[in-house]
């Protein structure tokens, strides 16, 4: 059962309590409805991907009530501060380096060293973020492959029964997603056009880079997934997929009962729970990569994970990690 909460004090307090308990709550922003989870809770973040039926782990935007809160979790540069002063709260998302002590779930950032942060303007979103007191990770509140919802009814049609609650703050005034700007290099790059125009950004920081032409061409053909524009985290050690046995000079990424004989082991989920496995995936790859290199092991052998539910996204990520590298 999905609760439909009104955007008043009682509804917001209820929504905040659910988020802090690790539940999923959709809420309106000025752009589209977001599907929110406590961004510091790996398991809650994993359940976002399960509810959306996403076949891969795109990094998610983390929402904050103000720039000061956002800039405690990422390293803001001069461009970022200027843009925040001009466009926050508003429909601009900035990709910045994660702070060393950033408590946001690795899965929310898809294992990257960067994090996408935004301060929404919508009064309900603001009240909710202040009540939660933690960053809220939120992709658009639609099933994977469907259009982004701009009313609570749309969210209910798509996700009713799969999430704890929806805070109904009426239709979203902008109705298109936020602009995503990569500020991790001295020359900002537009990753996704959206509610704040490129011209308005350029008036402040000078010329910005546009997405690479082949991605644009693919987008025009409808083939592009937003996640493909992002370079993904991969461990340094080679990954061997579909391991049925393992050797002493290999590290093991286990799922269920671990294969015997590995040099070191990280178990994604002893009980073969795919949500738990998703929540532990990036932390597990990082830990194994570090330990295995310290121990002088050859590679990471990954046990098979079923290709159902979140297993699809886990396998997509493992296949990327195992793909041949150019460098
Ligand atoms: P959605 O989940 O529908 O709100 O879309 C979020 C957008 O932000 C996607 O296009 C992501 O690829 C992009 N994004 C989020 N985090 C990052 C990041 N760390 N680096 C680059 N792009 C990001
Ligand atoms: Mg989306």
GROMACS .gro file of C-alpha atoms and ligand atoms in nm:
model
  351
    1UNK     CA    1   0.000   0.000   0.000
    2UNK     CA    2   0.133   0.342  -0.096
    3UNK     CA    3   0.019   0.633   0.126
    4UNK     CA    4  -0.084   0.952  -0.046
    5UNK     CA    5   0.027   1.228   0.192
    6UNK     CA    6  -0.076   1.590   0.171
    7UNK     CA    7   0.198   1.851   0.162
    8UNK     CA    8   0.113   1.992   0.505
    9UNK     CA    9   0.301   1.971   0.834
   10UNK     CA   10   0.159   1.630   0.924
   11UNK     CA   11   0.223   1.483   0.578
   12UNK     CA   12   0.581   1.612   0.569
   13UNK     CA   13   0.655   1.483   0.920
   14UNK     CA   14   0.522   1.140   0.821
   15UNK     CA   15   0.723   1.141   0.498
   16UNK     CA   16   1.041   1.242   0.683
   17UNK     CA   17   0.993   0.964   0.939
   18UNK     CA   18   0.946   0.708   0.660
   19UNK     CA   19   1.262   0.827   0.481
   20UNK     CA   20   1.463   0.809   0.805
   21UNK     CA   21   1.333   0.453   0.851
   22UNK     CA   22   1.481   0.356   0.513
   23UNK     CA   23   1.154   0.366   0.315
   24UNK     CA   24   1.100   0.519  -0.030
   25UNK     CA   25   0.894   0.837  -0.058
   26UNK     CA   26   0.815   1.023  -0.381
   27UNK     CA   27   0.784   1.400  -0.358
   28UNK     CA   28   0.725   1.692  -0.592
   29UNK     CA   29   0.999   1.933  -0.690
   30UNK     CA   30   0.980   2.223  -0.934
   31UNK     CA   31   1.113   1.996  -1.212
   32UNK     CA   32   0.951   1.649  -1.182
   33UNK     CA   33   0.849   1.412  -0.901
   34UNK     CA   34   1.152   1.249  -0.742
   35UNK     CA   35   1.167   0.902  -0.584
   36UNK     CA   36   1.350   0.975  -0.260
   37UNK     CA   37   1.555   0.764  -0.022
   38UNK     CA   38   1.791   0.851   0.265
   39UNK     CA   39   2.110   0.894   0.061
   40UNK     CA   40   2.326   0.773   0.349
   41UNK     CA   41   2.144   0.438   0.369
   42UNK     CA   42   2.287   0.191   0.111
   43UNK     CA   43   1.992  -0.044   0.140
   44UNK     CA   44   1.733   0.232   0.096
   45UNK     CA   45   1.923   0.351  -0.213
   46UNK     CA   46   1.931  -0.002  -0.351
   47UNK     CA   47   1.555  -0.022  -0.314
   48UNK     CA   48   1.519   0.286  -0.541
   49UNK     CA   49   1.669   0.083  -0.825
   50UNK     CA   50   1.446  -0.214  -0.740
   51UNK     CA   51   1.128   0.000  -0.737
   52UNK     CA   52   1.217   0.169  -1.067
   53UNK     CA   53   1.310  -0.160  -1.228
   54UNK     CA   54   1.634  -0.002  -1.352
   55UNK     CA   55   1.855  -0.248  -1.538
   56UNK     CA   56   2.168  -0.049  -1.445
   57UNK     CA   57   2.298   0.170  -1.163
   58UNK     CA   58   2.298   0.528  -1.286
   59UNK     CA   59   2.436   0.771  -1.032
   60UNK     CA   60   2.156   0.956  -0.852
   61UNK     CA   61   2.117   1.323  -0.770
   62UNK     CA   62   2.141   1.406  -0.399
   63UNK     CA   63   1.909   1.676  -0.274
   64UNK     CA   64   1.992   1.926   0.000
   65UNK     CA   65   1.795   2.211   0.165
   66UNK     CA   66   2.068   2.469   0.093
   67UNK     CA   67   2.412   2.519  -0.062
   68UNK     CA   68   2.592   2.512   0.274
   69UNK     CA   69   2.460   2.160   0.341
   70UNK     CA   70   2.548   2.042  -0.011
   71UNK     CA   71   2.899   2.185   0.005
   72UNK     CA   72   2.972   1.989   0.322
   73UNK     CA   73   2.960   1.671   0.111
   74UNK     CA   74   3.133   1.786  -0.211
   75UNK     CA   75   3.429   2.011  -0.282
   76UNK     CA   76   3.285   2.328  -0.430
   77UNK     CA   77   3.506   2.539  -0.657
   78UNK     CA   78   3.460   2.903  -0.755
   79UNK     CA   79   3.230   2.823  -1.049
   80UNK     CA   80   3.012   2.609  -0.824
   81UNK     CA   81   2.981   2.886  -0.565
   82UNK     CA   82   2.884   3.143  -0.829
   83UNK     CA   83   2.630   2.908  -0.987
   84UNK     CA   84   2.484   2.818  -0.647
   85UNK     CA   85   2.441   3.186  -0.562
   86UNK     CA   86   2.266   3.248  -0.896
   87UNK     CA   87   2.055   2.933  -0.947
   88UNK     CA   88   1.998   2.766  -0.608
   89UNK     CA   89   1.742   2.684  -0.501
   90UNK     CA   90   1.647   2.578  -0.852
   91UNK     CA   91   1.668   2.338  -1.145
   92UNK     CA   92   2.047   2.309  -1.163
   93UNK     CA   93   2.239   1.995  -1.062
   94UNK     CA   94   2.615   2.022  -1.015
   95UNK     CA   95   2.855   1.728  -1.040
   96UNK     CA   96   3.150   1.788  -0.803
   97UNK     CA   97   3.421   1.579  -0.635
   98UNK     CA   98   3.293   1.391  -0.329
   99UNK     CA   99   3.433   1.513   0.000
  100UNK     CA  100   3.667   1.264   0.160
  101UNK     CA  101   3.425   1.218   0.453
  102UNK     CA  102   3.109   1.228   0.243
  103UNK     CA  103   2.853   0.997   0.411
  104UNK     CA  104   2.646   0.945   0.094
  105UNK     CA  105   2.603   0.580  -0.009
  106UNK     CA  106   2.853   0.458  -0.270
  107UNK     CA  107   2.564   0.310  -0.467
  108UNK     CA  108   2.393   0.652  -0.490
  109UNK     CA  109   2.708   0.780  -0.663
  110UNK     CA  110   2.751   0.457  -0.866
  111UNK     CA  111   3.089   0.416  -0.703
  112UNK     CA  112   3.225   0.736  -0.860
  113UNK     CA  113   3.452   0.991  -0.693
  114UNK     CA  114   3.200   1.256  -0.792
  115UNK     CA  115   2.852   1.337  -0.667
  116UNK     CA  116   2.560   1.518  -0.831
  117UNK     CA  117   2.402   1.768  -0.589
  118UNK     CA  118   2.100   1.994  -0.612
  119UNK     CA  119   1.900   2.231  -0.394
  120UNK     CA  120   1.537   2.223  -0.514
  121UNK     CA  121   1.320   2.534  -0.481
  122UNK     CA  122   0.978   2.372  -0.436
  123UNK     CA  123   0.843   2.453  -0.086
  124UNK     CA  124   0.739   2.092  -0.013
  125UNK     CA  125   1.076   1.953  -0.116
  126UNK     CA  126   1.246   2.219   0.097
  127UNK     CA  127   1.033   2.139   0.403
  128UNK     CA  128   1.092   1.766   0.357
  129UNK     CA  129   1.469   1.803   0.320
  130UNK     CA  130   1.488   2.019   0.632
  131UNK     CA  131   1.277   1.769   0.827
  132UNK     CA  132   1.494   1.474   0.717
  133UNK     CA  133   1.822   1.648   0.797
  134UNK     CA  134   2.009   1.412   0.563
  135UNK     CA  135   2.070   1.422   0.189
  136UNK     CA  136   1.791   1.260  -0.009
  137UNK     CA  137   1.888   1.066  -0.323
  138UNK     CA  138   1.613   1.094  -0.583
  139UNK     CA  139   1.590   0.999  -0.949
  140UNK     CA  140   1.268   1.075  -1.137
  141UNK     CA  141   0.977   0.881  -0.985
  142UNK     CA  142   0.890   0.669  -1.289
  143UNK     CA  143   0.948   0.307  -1.381
  144UNK     CA  144   1.261   0.263  -1.590
  145UNK     CA  145   1.206   0.360  -1.953
  146UNK     CA  146   0.890   0.564  -1.883
  147UNK     CA  147   0.864   0.943  -1.892
  148UNK     CA  148   0.928   1.148  -1.579
  149UNK     CA  149   0.609   1.214  -1.378
  150UNK     CA  150   0.491   1.568  -1.310
  151UNK     CA  151   0.188   1.486  -1.091
  152UNK     CA  152   0.128   1.264  -0.787
  153UNK     CA  153  -0.130   1.067  -0.990
  154UNK     CA  154   0.136   0.977  -1.248
  155UNK     CA  155   0.362   0.853  -0.969
  156UNK     CA  156   0.080   0.648  -0.818
  157UNK     CA  157   0.010   0.486  -1.157
  158UNK     CA  158   0.376   0.395  -1.203
  159UNK     CA  159   0.493   0.309  -0.854
  160UNK     CA  160   0.179   0.256  -0.643
  161UNK     CA  161   0.226  -0.053  -0.425
  162UNK     CA  162   0.607  -0.042  -0.469
  163UNK     CA  163   0.689   0.256  -0.245
  164UNK     CA  164   0.583   0.368   0.103
  165UNK     CA  165   0.434   0.709   0.024
  166UNK     CA  166   0.388   0.999  -0.216
  167UNK     CA  167   0.375   1.359  -0.095
  168UNK     CA  168   0.127   1.535  -0.321
  169UNK     CA  169   0.239   1.892  -0.382
  170UNK     CA  170   0.037   1.937  -0.701
  171UNK     CA  171   0.170   1.949  -1.057
  172UNK     CA  172   0.538   2.039  -1.109
  173UNK     CA  173   0.568   2.386  -1.262
  174UNK     CA  174   0.872   2.315  -1.485
  175UNK     CA  175   0.797   1.956  -1.583
  176UNK     CA  176   1.140   1.884  -1.730
  177UNK     CA  177   1.439   1.754  -1.535
  178UNK     CA  178   1.716   1.966  -1.388
  179UNK     CA  179   2.015   2.073  -1.595
  180UNK     CA  180   2.317   1.857  -1.506
  181UNK     CA  181   2.652   2.035  -1.519
  182UNK     CA  182   2.987   1.867  -1.461
  183UNK     CA  183   3.213   2.106  -1.267
  184UNK     CA  184   3.492   1.863  -1.187
  185UNK     CA  185   3.730   2.020  -1.439
  186UNK     CA  186   3.809   2.392  -1.491
  187UNK     CA  187   3.586   2.387  -1.801
  188UNK     CA  188   3.227   2.302  -1.706
  189UNK     CA  189   3.050   2.046  -1.926
  190UNK     CA  190   2.676   2.019  -1.980
  191UNK     CA  191   2.577   1.655  -1.919
  192UNK     CA  192   2.202   1.700  -1.955
  193UNK     CA  193   2.004   2.002  -2.072
  194UNK     CA  194   1.717   2.091  -1.839
  195UNK     CA  195   1.532   2.357  -1.642
  196UNK     CA  196   1.820   2.611  -1.634
  197UNK     CA  197   1.937   2.704  -1.984
  198UNK     CA  198   2.293   2.664  -2.106
  199UNK     CA  199   2.289   3.033  -2.204
  200UNK     CA  200   2.203   3.141  -1.849
  201UNK     CA  201   2.493   2.929  -1.718
  202UNK     CA  202   2.734   3.062  -1.982
  203UNK     CA  203   2.644   3.420  -1.891
  204UNK     CA  204   2.796   3.345  -1.552
  205UNK     CA  205   3.090   3.110  -1.613
  206UNK     CA  206   3.171   3.156  -1.982
  207UNK     CA  207   3.151   2.889  -2.255
  208UNK     CA  208   3.061   2.538  -2.137
  209UNK     CA  209   3.126   2.207  -2.311
  210UNK     CA  210   2.836   2.022  -2.471
  211UNK     CA  211   2.787   1.643  -2.472
  212UNK     CA  212   3.011   1.454  -2.712
  213UNK     CA  213   2.857   1.441  -3.062
  214UNK     CA  214   2.816   1.063  -3.078
  215UNK     CA  215   2.611   1.065  -2.757
  216UNK     CA  216   2.391   1.334  -2.910
  217UNK     CA  217   2.346   1.128  -3.224
  218UNK     CA  218   2.255   0.826  -3.015
  219UNK     CA  219   2.011   1.033  -2.812
  220UNK     CA  220   1.841   1.140  -3.132
  221UNK     CA  221   1.799   0.775  -3.224
  222UNK     CA  222   1.658   0.709  -2.878
  223UNK     CA  223   1.936   0.470  -2.782
  224UNK     CA  224   2.114   0.669  -2.518
  225UNK     CA  225   2.079   0.594  -2.150
  226UNK     CA  226   2.185   0.886  -1.929
  227UNK     CA  227   2.423   0.663  -1.742
  228UNK     CA  228   2.626   0.605  -2.058
  229UNK     CA  229   2.753   0.962  -2.045
  230UNK     CA  230   2.918   0.892  -1.715
  231UNK     CA  231   3.251   0.717  -1.688
  232UNK     CA  232   3.190   0.432  -1.446
  233UNK     CA  233   3.380   0.306  -1.149
  234UNK     CA  234   3.585  -0.003  -1.222
  235UNK     CA  235   3.830  -0.183  -0.992
  236UNK     CA  236   4.199  -0.183  -1.083
  237UNK     CA  237   4.224  -0.562  -1.081
  238UNK     CA  238   4.069  -0.759  -1.368
  239UNK     CA  239   3.727  -0.910  -1.295
  240UNK     CA  240   3.650  -1.269  -1.403
  241UNK     CA  241   3.277  -1.326  -1.444
  242UNK     CA  242   3.062  -1.630  -1.379
  243UNK     CA  243   3.321  -1.803  -1.160
  244UNK     CA  244   3.231  -2.167  -1.081
  245UNK     CA  245   3.556  -2.237  -0.901
  246UNK     CA  246   3.826  -2.018  -0.759
  247UNK     CA  247   4.203  -2.033  -0.702
  248UNK     CA  248   4.420  -1.925  -0.412
  249UNK     CA  249   4.561  -1.631  -0.607
  250UNK     CA  250   4.214  -1.494  -0.675
  251UNK     CA  251   3.987  -1.273  -0.467
  252UNK     CA  252   3.623  -1.379  -0.458
  253UNK     CA  253   3.312  -1.167  -0.491
  254UNK     CA  254   3.065  -1.418  -0.350
  255UNK     CA  255   2.689  -1.442  -0.373
  256UNK     CA  256   2.529  -1.698  -0.143
  257UNK     CA  257   2.747  -1.986  -0.022
  258UNK     CA  258   3.107  -1.880  -0.113
  259UNK     CA  259   3.315  -2.108  -0.336
  260UNK     CA  260   3.597  -2.264  -0.134
  261UNK     CA  261   3.964  -2.175  -0.175
  262UNK     CA  262   3.980  -1.802  -0.251
  263UNK     CA  263   4.262  -1.578  -0.124
  264UNK     CA  264   4.010  -1.333   0.017
  265UNK     CA  265   3.632  -1.311   0.006
  266UNK     CA  266   3.361  -1.045   0.009
  267UNK     CA  267   3.006  -1.181   0.020
  268UNK     CA  268   2.744  -0.961  -0.149
  269UNK     CA  269   2.467  -1.151   0.029
  270UNK     CA  270   2.490  -1.478   0.216
  271UNK     CA  271   2.110  -1.517   0.192
  272UNK     CA  272   2.111  -1.442  -0.185
  273UNK     CA  273   1.907  -1.124  -0.132
  274UNK     CA  274   1.948  -0.906  -0.443
  275UNK     CA  275   1.866  -0.577  -0.266
  276UNK     CA  276   2.132  -0.649  -0.005
  277UNK     CA  277   2.375  -0.747  -0.282
  278UNK     CA  278   2.312  -0.422  -0.472
  279UNK     CA  279   2.359  -0.219  -0.155
  280UNK     CA  280   2.698  -0.387  -0.092
  281UNK     CA  281   2.827  -0.403  -0.451
  282UNK     CA  282   3.040  -0.088  -0.478
  283UNK     CA  283   3.174  -0.110  -0.124
  284UNK     CA  284   3.255  -0.476  -0.193
  285UNK     CA  285   3.439  -0.411  -0.519
  286UNK     CA  286   3.643  -0.134  -0.358
  287UNK     CA  287   3.729  -0.342  -0.053
  288UNK     CA  288   3.825  -0.649  -0.259
  289UNK     CA  289   4.030  -0.441  -0.500
  290UNK     CA  290   4.232  -0.291  -0.212
  291UNK     CA  291   4.274  -0.614  -0.015
  292UNK     CA  292   4.354  -0.822  -0.321
  293UNK     CA  293   4.623  -0.579  -0.435
  294UNK     CA  294   4.774  -0.575  -0.084
  295UNK     CA  295   4.782  -0.954  -0.088
  296UNK     CA  296   4.927  -0.962  -0.442
  297UNK     CA  297   4.630  -1.153  -0.587
  298UNK     CA  298   4.574  -1.183  -0.962
  299UNK     CA  299   4.209  -1.095  -1.017
  300UNK     CA  300   3.860  -1.079  -0.873
  301UNK     CA  301   3.645  -1.382  -0.953
  302UNK     CA  302   3.275  -1.297  -0.940
  303UNK     CA  303   3.022  -1.570  -0.866
  304UNK     CA  304   2.711  -1.571  -1.087
  305UNK     CA  305   2.420  -1.353  -0.980
  306UNK     CA  306   2.072  -1.433  -1.119
  307UNK     CA  307   1.962  -1.206  -1.404
  308UNK     CA  308   1.631  -1.108  -1.240
  309UNK     CA  309   1.520  -0.792  -1.058
  310UNK     CA  310   1.820  -0.601  -0.927
  311UNK     CA  311   2.042  -0.884  -1.050
  312UNK     CA  312   2.018  -0.727  -1.398
  313UNK     CA  313   2.173  -0.404  -1.275
  314UNK     CA  314   2.435  -0.591  -1.070
  315UNK     CA  315   2.533  -0.799  -1.375
  316UNK     CA  316   2.540  -0.490  -1.597
  317UNK     CA  317   2.788  -0.331  -1.356
  318UNK     CA  318   3.000  -0.647  -1.323
  319UNK     CA  319   3.016  -0.679  -1.702
  320UNK     CA  320   3.137  -0.319  -1.729
  321UNK     CA  321   3.396  -0.388  -1.460
  322UNK     CA  322   3.511  -0.697  -1.651
  323UNK     CA  323   3.521  -0.531  -1.995
  324UNK     CA  324   3.866  -0.487  -2.154
  325UNK     CA  325   4.024  -0.151  -2.064
  326UNK     CA  326   4.183   0.088  -2.310
  327UNK     CA  327   4.447   0.202  -2.058
  328LIG     P1  328   1.762   1.101  -1.293
  328LIG     O1  329   1.811   0.986  -1.211
  328LIG     O2  330   1.654   1.064  -1.387
  328LIG     O3  331   1.727   1.219  -1.207
  328LIG     O4  332   1.889   1.147  -1.378
  328LIG     C1  333   2.007   1.188  -1.313
  328LIG     C2  334   2.108   1.235  -1.411
  328LIG     O5  335   2.224   1.287  -1.346
  328LIG     C3  336   2.156   1.123  -1.502
  328LIG     O6  337   2.169   1.172  -1.632
  328LIG     C4  338   2.291   1.088  -1.442
  328LIG     O7  339   2.375   1.025  -1.534
  328LIG     C5  340   2.341   1.224  -1.396
  328LIG     N1  341   2.441   1.214  -1.287
  328LIG     C6  342   2.416   1.187  -1.159
  328LIG     N2  343   2.530   1.178  -1.086
  328LIG     C7  344   2.631   1.199  -1.172
  328LIG     C8  345   2.774   1.199  -1.160
  328LIG     N3  346   2.837   1.177  -1.043
  328LIG     N4  347   2.846   1.223  -1.271
  328LIG     C9  348   2.784   1.246  -1.389
  328LIG     N5  349   2.649   1.245  -1.408
  328LIG    C10  350   2.574   1.222  -1.301
  329LIG    MG1  351   1.489   0.982  -1.505
   0.00000   0.00000   0.00000
